[in-house]
N, CA, C and O atoms as a Tinker XYZ file with bonds, in Angstrom:
   320  protein
     1  N     80.602000  -23.082000  101.272000    73     2
     2  CA    80.651000  -24.065000  100.053000    64     1     3
     3  C     78.555000  -24.345000  100.061000    63     2     4     5
     4  O     77.711000  -23.573000  100.517000    81     3
     5  N     78.452000  -25.006000   99.731000    73     3     6
     6  CA    76.491000  -25.761000   99.414000    64     5     7
     7  C     76.742000  -27.047000   99.742000    63     6     8     9
     8  O     77.693000  -27.829000   99.767000    81     7
     9  N     75.183000  -27.007000  100.073000    73     7    10
    10  CA    74.638000  -28.366000  101.018000    64     9    11
    11  C     75.366000  -29.118000   98.970000    63    10    12    13
    12  O     76.115000  -28.238000   98.547000    81    11
    13  N     75.342000  -29.436000   98.689000    73    11    14
    14  CA    75.682000  -30.071000   97.515000    64    13    15
    15  C     77.358000  -30.576000   97.450000    63    14    16    17
    16  O     77.442000  -31.737000   97.050000    81    15
    17  N     78.652000  -29.954000   97.755000    73    15    18
    18  CA    79.617000  -29.477000   98.260000    64    17    19
    19  C     79.728000  -30.271000   98.859000    63    18    20    21
    20  O     80.276000  -31.215000   98.291000    81    19
    21  N     79.341000  -30.511000  100.329000    73    19    22
    22  CA    79.430000  -30.702000  101.311000    64    21    23
    23  C     78.667000  -32.417000  101.821000    63    22    24    25
    24  O     78.826000  -32.919000  102.934000    81    23
    25  N     77.892000  -33.015000  100.723000    73    23    26
    26  CA    78.206000  -34.558000  100.430000    64    25    27
    27  C     78.748000  -34.322000   99.251000    63    26    28    29
    28  O     78.085000  -34.697000   98.284000    81    27
    29  N     79.622000  -33.880000   99.077000    73    27    30
    30  CA    80.601000  -34.740000   97.624000    64    29    31
    31  C     81.489000  -34.799000   98.887000    63    30    32    33
    32  O     81.670000  -35.983000   99.171000    81    31
    33  N     82.276000  -33.750000   99.980000    73    31    34
    34  CA    83.074000  -33.756000  100.511000    64    33    35
    35  C     83.152000  -35.264000  101.391000    63    34    36    37
    36  O     83.896000  -36.214000  101.148000    81    35
    37  N     82.396000  -35.170000  102.197000    73    35    38
    38  CA    82.036000  -36.042000  102.596000    64    37    39
    39  C     81.640000  -37.990000  102.822000    63    38    40    41
    40  O     81.507000  -38.940000  103.594000    81    39
    41  N     81.627000  -37.653000  101.894000    73    39    42
    42  CA    81.532000  -39.333000  100.877000    64    41    43
    43  C     82.927000  -39.836000  101.039000    63    42    44
    44  O     83.262000  -40.902000  100.523000    81    43
    45  N     84.377000  -37.907000   99.812000    73    46
    46  CA    85.054000  -38.564000   99.550000    64    45    47
    47  C     86.058000  -38.778000  100.964000    63    46    48    49
    48  O     87.120000  -39.375000  100.789000    81    47
    49  N     85.653000  -38.198000  102.609000    73    47    50
    50  CA    85.879000  -38.328000  103.193000    64    49    51
    51  C     86.405000  -39.482000  103.574000    63    50    52    53
    52  O     87.431000  -40.139000  103.397000    81    51
    53  N     84.916000  -39.561000  104.427000    73    51    54
    54  CA    84.412000  -41.800000  104.201000    64    53    55
    55  C     83.944000  -42.714000  102.864000    63    54    56    57
    56  O     83.030000  -43.537000  102.817000    81    55
    57  N     85.102000  -42.199000  101.523000    73    55    58
    58  CA    86.028000  -43.316000  100.996000    64    57    59
    59  C     87.408000  -43.344000  101.459000    63    58    60    61
    60  O     87.578000  -44.124000  102.396000    81    59
    61  N     88.434000  -42.716000  101.068000    73    59    62
    62  CA    89.669000  -42.229000  102.103000    64    61    63
    63  C     90.000000  -43.074000  103.722000    63    62    64    65
    64  O     91.030000  -43.673000  104.032000    81    63
    65  N     88.929000  -42.897000  104.435000    73    63    66
    66  CA    88.857000  -43.488000  105.956000    64    65    67
    67  C     89.265000  -44.838000  105.297000    63    66    68    69
    68  O     90.398000  -45.130000  104.914000    81    67
    69  N     88.047000  -45.679000  105.226000    73    67    70
    70  CA    87.242000  -47.063000  104.218000    64    69    71
    71  C     88.298000  -47.619000  103.014000    63    70    72    73
    72  O     88.186000  -48.836000  102.867000    81    71
    73  N     88.989000  -47.186000  102.400000    73    71    74
    74  CA    90.669000  -47.019000  101.319000    64    73    75
    75  C     89.262000  -47.920000  100.147000    63    74    76    77
    76  O     89.407000  -49.055000   99.694000    81    75
    77  N     87.907000  -46.944000   99.878000    73    75    78
    78  CA    87.029000  -47.140000   99.018000    64    77    79
    79  C     87.645000  -45.750000   97.361000    63    78    80    81
    80  O     88.148000  -44.641000   97.182000    81    79
    81  N     87.096000  -46.938000   96.616000    73    79    82
    82  CA    87.413000  -45.374000   95.309000    64    81    83
    83  C     85.584000  -45.849000   95.055000    63    82    84    85
    84  O     85.238000  -46.999000   95.328000    81    83
    85  N     84.919000  -45.180000   94.708000    73    83    86
    86  CA    83.213000  -45.458000   93.829000    64    85    87
    87  C     83.248000  -45.899000   93.638000    63    86    88    89
    88  O     82.111000  -46.345000   93.485000    81    87
    89  N     83.902000  -46.499000   93.356000    73    87    90
    90  CA    82.704000  -47.867000   92.711000    64    89    91
    91  C     82.335000  -48.700000   93.264000    63    90    92    93
    92  O     81.162000  -49.045000   93.406000    81    91
    93  N     83.744000  -49.409000   93.881000    73    91    94
    94  CA    83.497000  -50.203000   94.957000    64    93    95
    95  C     82.293000  -49.715000   95.995000    63    94    96    97
    96  O     82.291000  -50.542000   96.907000    81    95
    97  N     81.730000  -49.165000   96.125000    73    95    98
    98  CA    80.913000  -47.704000   97.164000    64    97    99
    99  C     79.925000  -48.229000   96.350000    63    98   100   101
   100  O     79.365000  -49.118000   96.991000    81    99
   101  N     79.286000  -48.075000   94.903000    73    99   102
   102  CA    78.583000  -48.260000   94.588000    64   101   103
   103  C     78.396000  -49.536000   94.494000    63   102   104   105
   104  O     77.298000  -50.015000   94.781000    81   103
   105  N     79.056000  -50.027000   94.229000    73   103   106
   106  CA    78.205000  -51.904000   94.199000    64   105   107
   107  C     78.093000  -52.338000   96.137000    63   106   108   109
   108  O     77.540000  -53.343000   96.583000    81   107
   109  N     78.643000  -51.475000   96.794000    73   107   110
   110  CA    78.053000  -52.236000   98.306000    64   109   111
   111  C     76.806000  -51.358000   98.436000    63   110   112   113
   112  O     75.772000  -51.753000   98.975000    81   111
   113  N     76.915000  -50.560000   98.089000    73   111   114
   114  CA    75.732000  -49.318000   98.783000    64   113   115
   115  C     74.510000  -49.179000   98.004000    63   114   116   117
   116  O     73.490000  -48.537000   98.255000    81   115
   117  N     74.897000  -50.097000   96.755000    73   115   118
   118  CA    73.909000  -49.838000   96.045000    64   117   119
   119  C     73.152000  -48.870000   95.032000    63   118   120   121
   120  O     72.502000  -49.369000   94.114000    81   119
   121  N     73.183000  -48.322000   95.096000    73   119   122
   122  CA    73.347000  -46.788000   94.128000    64   121   123
   123  C     74.732000  -47.302000   92.959000    63   122   124   125
   124  O     75.947000  -47.497000   92.982000    81   123
   125  N     73.757000  -47.338000   92.161000    73   123   126
   126  CA    73.723000  -46.431000   90.211000    64   125   127
   127  C     75.716000  -45.699000   90.796000    63   126   128   129
   128  O     75.887000  -44.800000   91.619000    81   127
   129  N     76.772000  -46.404000   90.096000    73   127   130
   130  CA    77.875000  -46.126000   89.321000    64   129   131
   131  C     78.410000  -43.950000   89.276000    63   130   132   133
   132  O     79.136000  -42.999000   89.567000    81   131
   133  N     76.639000  -44.857000   88.314000    73   131   134
   134  CA    76.150000  -43.010000   87.999000    64   133   135
   135  C     75.461000  -42.394000   88.474000    63   134   136   137
   136  O     74.546000  -41.779000   87.926000    81   135
   137  N     75.671000  -42.407000   89.352000    73   135   138
   138  CA    74.747000  -41.605000   90.632000    64   137   139
   139  C     76.104000  -41.015000   91.033000    63   138   140   141
   140  O     76.288000  -39.838000   90.726000    81   139
   141  N     77.438000  -41.911000   91.912000    73   139   142
   142  CA    77.812000  -41.481000   92.585000    64   141   143
   143  C     78.794000  -41.003000   92.487000    63   142   144   145
   144  O     79.383000  -40.480000   93.433000    81   143
   145  N     79.381000  -41.079000   90.887000    73   143   146
   146  CA    79.891000  -40.425000   89.998000    64   145   147
   147  C     78.861000  -38.263000   89.785000    63   146   148   149
   148  O     78.848000  -37.074000   89.466000    81   147
   149  N     78.467000  -39.091000   90.155000    73   147   150
   150  CA    76.928000  -37.517000   89.289000    64   149   151
   151  C     77.542000  -36.984000   90.305000    63   150   152   153
   152  O     78.684000  -36.542000   90.180000    81   151
   153  N     76.722000  -36.939000   91.724000    73   151   154
   154  CA    77.392000  -36.570000   93.352000    64   153   155
   155  C     78.922000  -35.593000   93.411000    63   154   156   157
   156  O     79.072000  -34.400000   93.675000    81   155
   157  N     79.735000  -36.452000   93.117000    73   155   158
   158  CA    81.362000  -36.540000   93.025000    64   157   159
   159  C     82.040000  -35.576000   91.807000    63   158   160   161
   160  O     82.988000  -34.862000   92.135000    81   159
   161  N     81.763000  -35.559000   90.992000    73   159   162
   162  CA    82.063000  -34.582000   89.840000    64   161   163
   163  C     81.042000  -33.310000   89.964000    63   162   164   165
   164  O     81.302000  -32.339000   89.254000    81   163
   165  N     79.941000  -33.254000   90.785000    73   163   166
   166  CA    78.705000  -31.657000   91.105000    64   165   167
   167  C     78.252000  -31.529000   89.955000    63   166   168   169
   168  O     78.510000  -30.379000   89.601000    81   167
   169  N     77.414000  -32.377000   88.721000    73   167   170
   170  CA    76.580000  -32.707000   88.436000    64   169   171
   171  C     75.333000  -32.826000   88.632000    63   170   172   173
   172  O     74.415000  -32.336000   87.974000    81   171
   173  N     75.287000  -33.540000   89.623000    73   171   174
   174  CA    74.144000  -33.757000   90.662000    64   173   175
   175  C     73.995000  -32.528000   91.613000    63   174   176   177
   176  O     75.178000  -32.837000   91.761000    81   175
   177  N     73.807000  -31.724000   92.206000    73   175   178
   178  CA    73.272000  -30.180000   92.468000    64   177   179
   179  C     72.684000  -30.530000   93.761000    63   178   180   181
   180  O     72.964000  -29.771000   94.689000    81   179
   181  N     71.526000  -32.054000   94.134000    73   179   182
   182  CA    70.210000  -32.104000   95.622000    64   181   183
   183  C     70.016000  -33.356000   95.069000    63   182   184   185
   184  O     69.120000  -33.693000   94.294000    81   183
   185  N     71.366000  -34.350000   95.745000    73   183   186
   186  CA    71.522000  -35.796000   96.195000    64   185   187
   187  C     69.700000  -36.205000   96.843000    63   186   188   189
   188  O     68.939000  -35.336000   97.268000    81   187
   189  N     69.432000  -37.373000   96.775000    73   187   190
   190  CA    67.930000  -36.716000   97.342000    64   189   191
   191  C     68.859000  -38.100000   98.812000    63   190   192   193
   192  O     69.713000  -38.985000   98.871000    81   191
   193  N     67.509000  -37.082000   99.988000    73   191   194
   194  CA    67.853000  -38.416000  101.320000    64   193   195
   195  C     67.871000  -39.548000  100.218000    63   194   196   197
   196  O     68.921000  -39.711000   99.596000    81   195
   197  N     66.518000  -40.525000   99.870000    73   195   198
   198  CA    66.980000  -42.191000   99.972000    64   197   199
   199  C     68.546000  -42.187000   99.671000    63   198   200   201
   200  O     69.305000  -42.833000  100.392000    81   199
   201  N     69.026000  -41.416000   98.549000    73   199   202
   202  CA    70.362000  -41.494000   97.645000    64   201   203
   203  C     71.456000  -41.909000   98.862000    63   202   204   205
   204  O     71.984000  -42.994000   99.107000    81   203
   205  N     71.610000  -40.257000   99.694000    73   203   206
   206  CA    72.862000  -40.604000  100.748000    64   205   207
   207  C     72.565000  -41.989000  101.422000    63   206   208   209
   208  O     73.455000  -42.837000  101.478000    81   207
   209  N     70.635000  -42.345000  102.213000    73   207   210
   210  CA    70.828000  -43.640000  102.843000    64   209   211
   211  C     71.453000  -44.153000  102.669000    63   210   212   213
   212  O     72.304000  -44.547000  103.466000    81   211
   213  N     71.342000  -44.464000  101.339000    73   211   214
   214  CA    71.415000  -46.028000  100.492000    64   213   215
   215  C     73.228000  -46.201000  100.576000    63   214   216   217
   216  O     73.727000  -47.323000  100.489000    81   215
   217  N     74.167000  -44.847000  100.767000    73   215   218
   218  CA    75.627000  -44.836000  100.694000    64   217   219
   219  C     75.864000  -45.253000  102.111000    63   218   220   221
   220  O     76.591000  -46.194000  102.432000    81   219
   221  N     74.958000  -44.210000  103.236000    73   219   222
   222  CA    74.511000  -44.312000  104.804000    64   221   223
   223  C     75.495000  -46.162000  104.665000    63   222   224   225
   224  O     76.663000  -46.549000  104.681000    81   223
   225  N     74.274000  -46.709000  104.554000    73   223   226
   226  CA    74.230000  -48.013000  104.526000    64   225   227
   227  C     75.473000  -49.089000  103.643000    63   226   228   229
   228  O     75.878000  -50.249000  103.570000    81   227
   229  N     75.601000  -48.195000  103.285000    73   227   230
   230  CA    77.059000  -48.950000  102.218000    64   229   231
   231  C     77.925000  -48.390000  103.470000    63   230   232   233
   232  O     78.338000  -49.353000  104.117000    81   231
   233  N     78.231000  -47.472000  103.883000    73   231   234
   234  CA    79.743000  -47.373000  104.739000    64   233   235
   235  C     79.241000  -47.434000  105.889000    63   234   236   237
   236  O     80.077000  -47.229000  106.769000    81   235
   237  N     77.925000  -47.688000  106.349000    73   235   238
   238  CA    77.708000  -48.905000  107.785000    64   237   239
   239  C     78.224000  -48.022000  108.618000    63   238   240   241
   240  O     78.920000  -48.380000  109.568000    81   239
   241  N     77.830000  -46.237000  108.256000    73   239   242
   242  CA    77.271000  -45.336000  109.205000    64   241   243
   243  C     75.450000  -45.340000  109.500000    63   242   244   245
   244  O     74.890000  -46.420000  109.311000    81   243
   245  N     74.927000  -44.613000  109.773000    73   243   246
   246  CA    73.861000  -43.712000  110.638000    64   245   247
   247  C     74.232000  -42.812000  109.421000    63   246   248   249
   248  O     75.248000  -42.483000  108.809000    81   247
   249  N     72.232000  -42.471000  109.367000    73   247   250
   250  CA    73.361000  -41.600000  107.997000    64   249   251
   251  C     73.201000  -39.890000  109.726000    63   250   252   253
   252  O     73.714000  -38.791000  109.516000    81   251
   253  N     72.686000  -40.099000  110.660000    73   251   254
   254  CA    73.420000  -38.707000  111.539000    64   253   255
   255  C     74.558000  -39.327000  111.951000    63   254   256   257
   256  O     74.972000  -38.930000  113.040000    81   255
   257  N     75.247000  -40.250000  111.369000    73   255   258
   258  CA    76.403000  -39.979000  111.489000    64   257   259
   259  C     77.168000  -39.558000  110.172000    63   258   260   261
   260  O     78.250000  -40.089000  109.925000    81   259
   261  N     76.764000  -38.854000  109.538000    73   259   262
   262  CA    76.983000  -38.830000  107.866000    64   261   263
   263  C     76.797000  -37.605000  108.020000    63   262   264   265
   264  O     77.582000  -37.203000  107.161000    81   263
   265  N     76.150000  -36.258000  108.664000    73   263   266
   266  CA    75.623000  -35.598000  108.928000    64   265   267
   267  C     76.530000  -34.192000  109.955000    63   266   268   269
   268  O     76.611000  -32.976000  110.125000    81   267
   269  N     77.201000  -35.939000  110.514000    73   267   270
   270  CA    77.273000  -35.062000  112.120000    64   269   271
   271  C     78.993000  -34.347000  112.031000    63   270   272   273
   272  O     79.981000  -34.781000  112.623000    81   271
   273  N     78.936000  -33.359000  111.266000    73   271   274
   274  CA    80.333000  -32.943000  110.727000    64   273   275
   275  C     80.663000  -31.136000  110.974000    63   274   276   277
   276  O     79.889000  -30.188000  111.109000    81   275
   277  N     81.807000  -31.205000  110.959000    73   275   278
   278  CA    81.397000  -29.396000  111.418000    64   277   279
   279  C     81.619000  -28.467000  109.698000    63   278   280   281
   280  O     81.110000  -27.385000  109.404000    81   279
   281  N     82.351000  -29.165000  108.990000    73   279   282
   282  CA    81.132000  -29.341000  107.928000    64   281   283
   283  C     79.345000  -29.168000  106.921000    63   282   284   285
   284  O     79.095000  -28.623000  105.845000    81   283
   285  N     78.607000  -29.784000  107.737000    73   283   286
   286  CA    77.599000  -29.116000  107.583000    64   285   287
   287  C     76.661000  -28.682000  108.524000    63   286   288   289
   288  O     75.453000  -28.510000  108.357000    81   287
   289  N     77.644000  -28.448000  109.989000    73   287   290
   290  CA    76.989000  -27.610000  110.983000    64   289   291
   291  C     77.319000  -26.269000  111.242000    63   290   292   293
   292  O     77.031000  -25.489000  112.150000    81   291
   293  N     78.104000  -26.183000  110.054000    73   291   294
   294  CA    78.872000  -24.614000  109.365000    64   293   295
   295  C     78.700000  -24.577000  108.076000    63   294   296   297
   296  O     79.692000  -24.225000  107.438000    81   295
   297  N     77.220000  -24.970000  107.154000    73   295   298
   298  CA    76.656000  -24.891000  106.175000    64   297   299
   299  C     76.257000  -23.323000  107.253000    63   298   300   301
   300  O     76.288000  -23.235000  108.481000    81   299
   301  N     75.810000  -21.969000  105.942000    73   299   302
   302  CA    74.401000  -21.282000  105.420000    64   301   303
   303  C     73.798000  -21.910000  104.371000    63   302   304   305
   304  O     74.037000  -22.321000  103.236000    81   303
   305  N     72.429000  -21.782000  105.639000    73   303   306
   306  CA    71.362000  -21.496000  105.170000    64   305   307
   307  C     71.156000  -21.195000  103.880000    63   306   308   309
   308  O     71.910000  -20.314000  103.466000    81   307
   309  N     70.059000  -21.815000  102.769000    73   307   310
   310  CA    70.425000  -21.286000  101.668000    64   309   311
   311  C     69.036000  -20.942000  101.102000    63   310   312   313
   312  O     68.027000  -21.629000  101.260000    81   311
   313  N     69.125000  -19.738000  100.392000    73   311   314
   314  CA    67.986000  -18.820000  100.242000    64   313   315
   315  C     67.598000  -18.851000   99.228000    63   314   316   317
   316  O     68.140000  -17.896000   98.672000    81   315
   317  N     66.562000  -19.657000   98.083000    73   315   318
   318  CA    66.020000  -18.972000   97.238000    64   317   319
   319  C     64.736000  -18.936000   96.746000    63   318   320
   320  O     64.434000  -18.127000   95.868000    81   319
């Protein structure tokens, strides 16, 4: 799993926990729906920290809480 896939998975988990669809997430976070969609459907290979921070604000969690999961702890380092 790469970082973009881990971000997608985490967004989906948080939406499920909060009973949010992606359109509602876009509205409450201020992130354009097209951006949310591009992350979820794998078109965005490198979502920015600024975008993730806005999504975290919409979820009402800290950026630390977003990344503090086994999914991110177990990521292999990407070497390019």
